[in-house]
Structure formats: C-alpha cells, structure tokens
CSV table of C-alpha atoms in Angstrom, one decimal:
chain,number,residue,atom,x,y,z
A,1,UNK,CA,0.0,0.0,0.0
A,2,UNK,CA,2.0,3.2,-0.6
A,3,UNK,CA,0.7,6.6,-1.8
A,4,UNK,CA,1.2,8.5,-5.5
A,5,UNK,CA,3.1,11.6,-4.9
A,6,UNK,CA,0.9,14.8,-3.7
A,7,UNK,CA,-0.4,16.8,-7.1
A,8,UNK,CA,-3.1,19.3,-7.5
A,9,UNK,CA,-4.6,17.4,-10.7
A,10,UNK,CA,-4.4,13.4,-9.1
A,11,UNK,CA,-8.3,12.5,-10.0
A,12,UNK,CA,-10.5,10.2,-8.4
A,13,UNK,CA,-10.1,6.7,-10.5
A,14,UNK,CA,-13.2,6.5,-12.7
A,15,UNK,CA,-13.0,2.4,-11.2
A,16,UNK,CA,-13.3,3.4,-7.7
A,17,UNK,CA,-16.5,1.7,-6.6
A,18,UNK,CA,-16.0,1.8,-2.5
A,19,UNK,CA,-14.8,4.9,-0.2
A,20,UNK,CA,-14.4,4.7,3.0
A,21,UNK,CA,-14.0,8.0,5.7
A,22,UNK,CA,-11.6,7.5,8.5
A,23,UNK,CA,-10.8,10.3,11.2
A,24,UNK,CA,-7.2,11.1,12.2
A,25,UNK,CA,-7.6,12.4,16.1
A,26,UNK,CA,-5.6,13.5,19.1
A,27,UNK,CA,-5.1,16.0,21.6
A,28,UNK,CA,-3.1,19.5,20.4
A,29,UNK,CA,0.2,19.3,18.7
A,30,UNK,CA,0.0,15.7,18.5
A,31,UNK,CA,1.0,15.5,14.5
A,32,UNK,CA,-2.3,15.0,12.7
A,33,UNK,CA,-2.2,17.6,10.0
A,34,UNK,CA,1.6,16.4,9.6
A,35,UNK,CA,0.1,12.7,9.3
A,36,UNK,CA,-2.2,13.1,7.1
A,37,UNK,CA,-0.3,15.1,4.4
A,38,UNK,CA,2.4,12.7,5.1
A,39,UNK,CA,0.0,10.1,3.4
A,40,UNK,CA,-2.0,12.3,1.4
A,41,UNK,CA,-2.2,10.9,-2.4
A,42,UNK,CA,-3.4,14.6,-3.2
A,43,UNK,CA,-2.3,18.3,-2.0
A,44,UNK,CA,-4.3,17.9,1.6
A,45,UNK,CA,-6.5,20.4,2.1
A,46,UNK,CA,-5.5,22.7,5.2
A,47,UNK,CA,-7.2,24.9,7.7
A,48,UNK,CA,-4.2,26.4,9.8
A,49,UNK,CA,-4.7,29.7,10.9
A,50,UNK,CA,-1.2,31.5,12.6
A,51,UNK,CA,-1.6,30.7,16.9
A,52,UNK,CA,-2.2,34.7,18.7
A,53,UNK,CA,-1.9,35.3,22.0
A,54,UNK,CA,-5.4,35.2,22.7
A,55,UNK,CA,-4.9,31.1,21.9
A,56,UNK,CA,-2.2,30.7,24.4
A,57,UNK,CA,-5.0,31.5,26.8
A,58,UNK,CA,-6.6,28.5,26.2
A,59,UNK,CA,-4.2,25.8,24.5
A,60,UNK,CA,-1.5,24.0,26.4
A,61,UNK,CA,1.6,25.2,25.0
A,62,UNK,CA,3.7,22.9,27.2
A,63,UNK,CA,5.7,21.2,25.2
A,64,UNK,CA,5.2,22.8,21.8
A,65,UNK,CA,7.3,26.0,21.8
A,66,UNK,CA,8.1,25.5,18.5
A,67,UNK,CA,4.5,25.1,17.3
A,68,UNK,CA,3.2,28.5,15.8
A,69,UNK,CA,-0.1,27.5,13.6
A,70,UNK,CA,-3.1,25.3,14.5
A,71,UNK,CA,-6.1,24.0,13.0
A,72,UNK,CA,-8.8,25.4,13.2
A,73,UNK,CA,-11.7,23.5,11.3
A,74,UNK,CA,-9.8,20.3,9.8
A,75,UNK,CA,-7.2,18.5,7.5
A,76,UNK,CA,-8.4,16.2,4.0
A,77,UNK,CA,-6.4,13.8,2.4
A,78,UNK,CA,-6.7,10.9,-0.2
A,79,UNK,CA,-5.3,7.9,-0.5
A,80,UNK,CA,-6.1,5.3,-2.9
A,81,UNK,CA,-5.3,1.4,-2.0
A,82,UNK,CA,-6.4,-0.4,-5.2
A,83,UNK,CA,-8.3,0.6,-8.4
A,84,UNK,CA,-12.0,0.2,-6.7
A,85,UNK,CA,-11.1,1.7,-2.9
A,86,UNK,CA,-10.4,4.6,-1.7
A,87,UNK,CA,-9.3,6.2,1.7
A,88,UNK,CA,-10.5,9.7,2.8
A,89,UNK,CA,-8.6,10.6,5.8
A,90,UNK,CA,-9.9,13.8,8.3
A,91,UNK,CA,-8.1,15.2,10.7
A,92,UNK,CA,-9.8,16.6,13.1
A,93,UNK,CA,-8.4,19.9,15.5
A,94,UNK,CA,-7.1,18.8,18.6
A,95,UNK,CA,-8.1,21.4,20.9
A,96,UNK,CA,-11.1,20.6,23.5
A,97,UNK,CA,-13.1,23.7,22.3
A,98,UNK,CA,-13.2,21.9,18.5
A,99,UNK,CA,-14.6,18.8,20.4
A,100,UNK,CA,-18.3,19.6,18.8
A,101,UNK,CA,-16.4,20.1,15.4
A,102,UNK,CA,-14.7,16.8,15.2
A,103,UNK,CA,-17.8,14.4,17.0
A,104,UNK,CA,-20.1,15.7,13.9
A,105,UNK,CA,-16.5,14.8,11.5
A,106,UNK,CA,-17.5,11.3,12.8
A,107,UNK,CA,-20.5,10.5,11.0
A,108,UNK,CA,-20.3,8.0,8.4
A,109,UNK,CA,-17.0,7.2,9.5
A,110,UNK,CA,-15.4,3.7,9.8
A,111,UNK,CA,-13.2,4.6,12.5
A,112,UNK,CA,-10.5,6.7,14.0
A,113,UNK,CA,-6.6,6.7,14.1
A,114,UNK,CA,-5.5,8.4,17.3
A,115,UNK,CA,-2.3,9.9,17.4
A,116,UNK,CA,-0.4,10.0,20.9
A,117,UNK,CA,2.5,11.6,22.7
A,118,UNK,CA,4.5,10.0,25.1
A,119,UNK,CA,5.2,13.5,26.9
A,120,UNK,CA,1.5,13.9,27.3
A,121,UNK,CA,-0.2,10.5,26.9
A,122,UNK,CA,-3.0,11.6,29.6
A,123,UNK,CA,-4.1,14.1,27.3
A,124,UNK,CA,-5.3,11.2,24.7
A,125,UNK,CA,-7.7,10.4,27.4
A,126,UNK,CA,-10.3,13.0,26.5
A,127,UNK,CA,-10.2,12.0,22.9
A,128,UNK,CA,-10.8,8.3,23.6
A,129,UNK,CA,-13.4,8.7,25.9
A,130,UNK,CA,-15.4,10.7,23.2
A,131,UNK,CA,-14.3,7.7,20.3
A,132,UNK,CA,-15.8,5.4,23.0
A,133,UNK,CA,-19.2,7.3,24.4
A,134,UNK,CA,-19.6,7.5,19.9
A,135,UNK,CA,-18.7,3.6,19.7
A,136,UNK,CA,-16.7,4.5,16.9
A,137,UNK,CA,-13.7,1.4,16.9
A,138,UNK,CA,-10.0,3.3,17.1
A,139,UNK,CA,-6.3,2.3,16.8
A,140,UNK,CA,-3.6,4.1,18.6
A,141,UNK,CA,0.1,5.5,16.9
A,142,UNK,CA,2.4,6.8,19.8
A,143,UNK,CA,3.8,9.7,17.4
A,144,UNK,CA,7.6,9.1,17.8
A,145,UNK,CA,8.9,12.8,18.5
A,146,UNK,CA,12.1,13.5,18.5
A,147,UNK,CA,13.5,13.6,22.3
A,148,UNK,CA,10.5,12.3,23.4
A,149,UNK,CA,10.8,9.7,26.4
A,150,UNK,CA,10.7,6.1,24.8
A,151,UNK,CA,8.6,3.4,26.6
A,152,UNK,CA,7.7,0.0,25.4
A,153,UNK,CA,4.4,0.0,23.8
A,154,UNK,CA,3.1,-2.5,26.8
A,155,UNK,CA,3.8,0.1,29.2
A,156,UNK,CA,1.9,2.8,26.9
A,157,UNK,CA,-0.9,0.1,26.3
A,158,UNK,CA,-1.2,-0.1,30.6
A,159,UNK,CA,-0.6,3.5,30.9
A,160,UNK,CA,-3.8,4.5,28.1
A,161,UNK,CA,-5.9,1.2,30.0
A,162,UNK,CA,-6.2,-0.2,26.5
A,163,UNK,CA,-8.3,-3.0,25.6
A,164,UNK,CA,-6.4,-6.1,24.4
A,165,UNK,CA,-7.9,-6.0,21.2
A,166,UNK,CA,-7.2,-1.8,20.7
A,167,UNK,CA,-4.2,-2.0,18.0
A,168,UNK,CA,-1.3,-0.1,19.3
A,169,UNK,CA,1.9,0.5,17.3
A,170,UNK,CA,4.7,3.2,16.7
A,171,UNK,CA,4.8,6.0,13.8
A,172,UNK,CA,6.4,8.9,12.7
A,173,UNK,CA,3.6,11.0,11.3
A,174,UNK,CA,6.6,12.9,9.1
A,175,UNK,CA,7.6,8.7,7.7
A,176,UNK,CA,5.2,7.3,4.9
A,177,UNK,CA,6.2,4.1,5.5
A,178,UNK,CA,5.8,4.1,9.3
A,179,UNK,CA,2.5,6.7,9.0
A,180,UNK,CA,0.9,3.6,6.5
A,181,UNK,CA,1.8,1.0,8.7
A,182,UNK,CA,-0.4,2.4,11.7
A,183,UNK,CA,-2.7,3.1,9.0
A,184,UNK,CA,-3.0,-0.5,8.2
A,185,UNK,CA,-3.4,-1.6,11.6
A,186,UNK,CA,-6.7,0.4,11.8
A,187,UNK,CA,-7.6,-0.8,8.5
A,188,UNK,CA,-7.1,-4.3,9.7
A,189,UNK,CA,-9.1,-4.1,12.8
A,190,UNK,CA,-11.9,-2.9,11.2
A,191,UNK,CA,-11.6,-6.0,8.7
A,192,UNK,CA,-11.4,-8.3,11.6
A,193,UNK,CA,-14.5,-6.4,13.2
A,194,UNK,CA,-16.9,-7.2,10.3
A,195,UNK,CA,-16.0,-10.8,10.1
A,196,UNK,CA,-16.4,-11.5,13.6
A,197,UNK,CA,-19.3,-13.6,14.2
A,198,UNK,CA,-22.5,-12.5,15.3
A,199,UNK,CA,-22.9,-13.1,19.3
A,200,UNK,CA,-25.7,-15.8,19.5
C-alpha cells in the first residue's frame, strides 16, 4: 500500500467503486495535519490559521514551543489502496473547544486513528473517551517525537488502560512508510471487526 506523490490534478479513478471515511484524532500538537499530508495521495487540504496570543490562553503550550499554527476547522487527504477503494482521511483539531467540530467529523465514518505523545499521553484520554461514548472502533500510533521519552508499547498500552484487542503501534507521522503502517493496523481491525461472528 503506498501513496502516488501529492499533485493538484491526481483525479479520483473512474473504477473506484468503494470509499471509506476515516478520522485522524488526538489531543493538540499531536501531528495530525503532519500525518495526514504525510499520506495524502493529493495536496491535503488545510485549515491552519497562525496561533495569537489570545490562543495561548486556552491551548497548552507545554511542550510545543516550537508550534506557531493550528487547525482550526480540519485537514483532507486521499489515499487510494487499489483501483475500486479509496481512503478519505480527516483530521480533526485537537483542541477541546473543537470537540463539537470533530464528534459531527465522525458520522459515516469507519473509524479513528489516534495519534499520541509519550510527553502527554493523559491528554489522549479525552479523545478516547469521546471515540468510546460514539462507539466508533479506534487504533492508537504513539507519534515518535524526536526527544520524546521512549517506553515499550506495553507500558503505553497499561498506561492508556487499553483493551487487548485496541491495536497499538509506533509511527512517525513525518515517515510514509511508518504513518501507512499504523494506518493498516486500523484498516485491519476494522476487517477483523466485520467478520467477527454474530454473538448468538
């Protein structure tokens, strides 16, 4: 699975017979809008407005001194797996006062790839919690920044209280082939989902 390089006039194969929606989610500065134009088969589309002062207010800059836009509404990208199915992939903004935004970003979706800091794992809590009250099935990518503290994806998994079944892997939302590979692992779980039997 790999993604076509980004162009402003990559059109939708006239084959394409299934599309699916998945969401890109996490707290603040987690990497989403890097993620998704990272795997983006098209120019993503972007809605990052330059952070004020008036932001700082309200955001949690810890952490993120560097960061200097945000999004404000959401990020699109493409991504095309064979000739009949397609992947639209939303990020949504990470900030709790876009929570409204992104929980109406979730219908029709499949399902959600959250994105996750090691320096601020509890902050993923809030977004899970609102992927679980929606039932909407997720997979986890601890976001690899760079001098980020590095603990074993068991301790993570006990640390989040994931379910066993949750997938949970490694990424770096700036790597295509790292940024796919979490991508299948939601892809898969949402295969193994629909072919689990029917409880009787």
């Amino acid at each position: 699975m790999g993604s076509a390089p980004a162009s402003d006039d990559v059109y939708l194969r006239p084959t394409v017979k299934t599309a699916v929606k998945l969401l890109v989610v996490g707290h603040f500065a987690v990497g989403k809008t890097t993620y998704v134009g990272t795997l983006s088969e098209i120019r993503p589309l972007r809605t990052e407005e330059v952070m004020t002062q008036a932001g700082a207010l309200v955001d949690d800059l810890a952490g993120t001194r560097d960061k200097t836009t945000t999004t404000v509404a959401m990020d699109f990208g493409r991504l095309t797996l064979n000739d009949s199915l397609v992947l639209y992939l939303f990020g949504a903004p990470g900030q709790q006062r876009f929570t409204r935004l992104w929980q109406d970003m979730t219908r029709g979706a499949l399902g959600a790839l959250v994105l996750a800091d090691t320096r601020r794992l509890s902050h993923s809590f809030d977004v899970m919690g609102v992927l679980e009250e929606l039932e909407l099935p997720y997979a986890v990518a601890v976001n690899d920044f760079d001098g980020a503290p590095v603990h074993g994806l068991d301790e993570v998994r006990e640390a989040l209280d994931l379910l066993d079944e949750t997938p949970l892997v490694r990424c770096d939302a700036r790597d295509p082939e790292s940024s796919t590979r979490a991508l299948i692992s939601l892809v898969e779980y949402l295969l193994s989902r629909e072919t689990e039997p029917e409880p009787a």
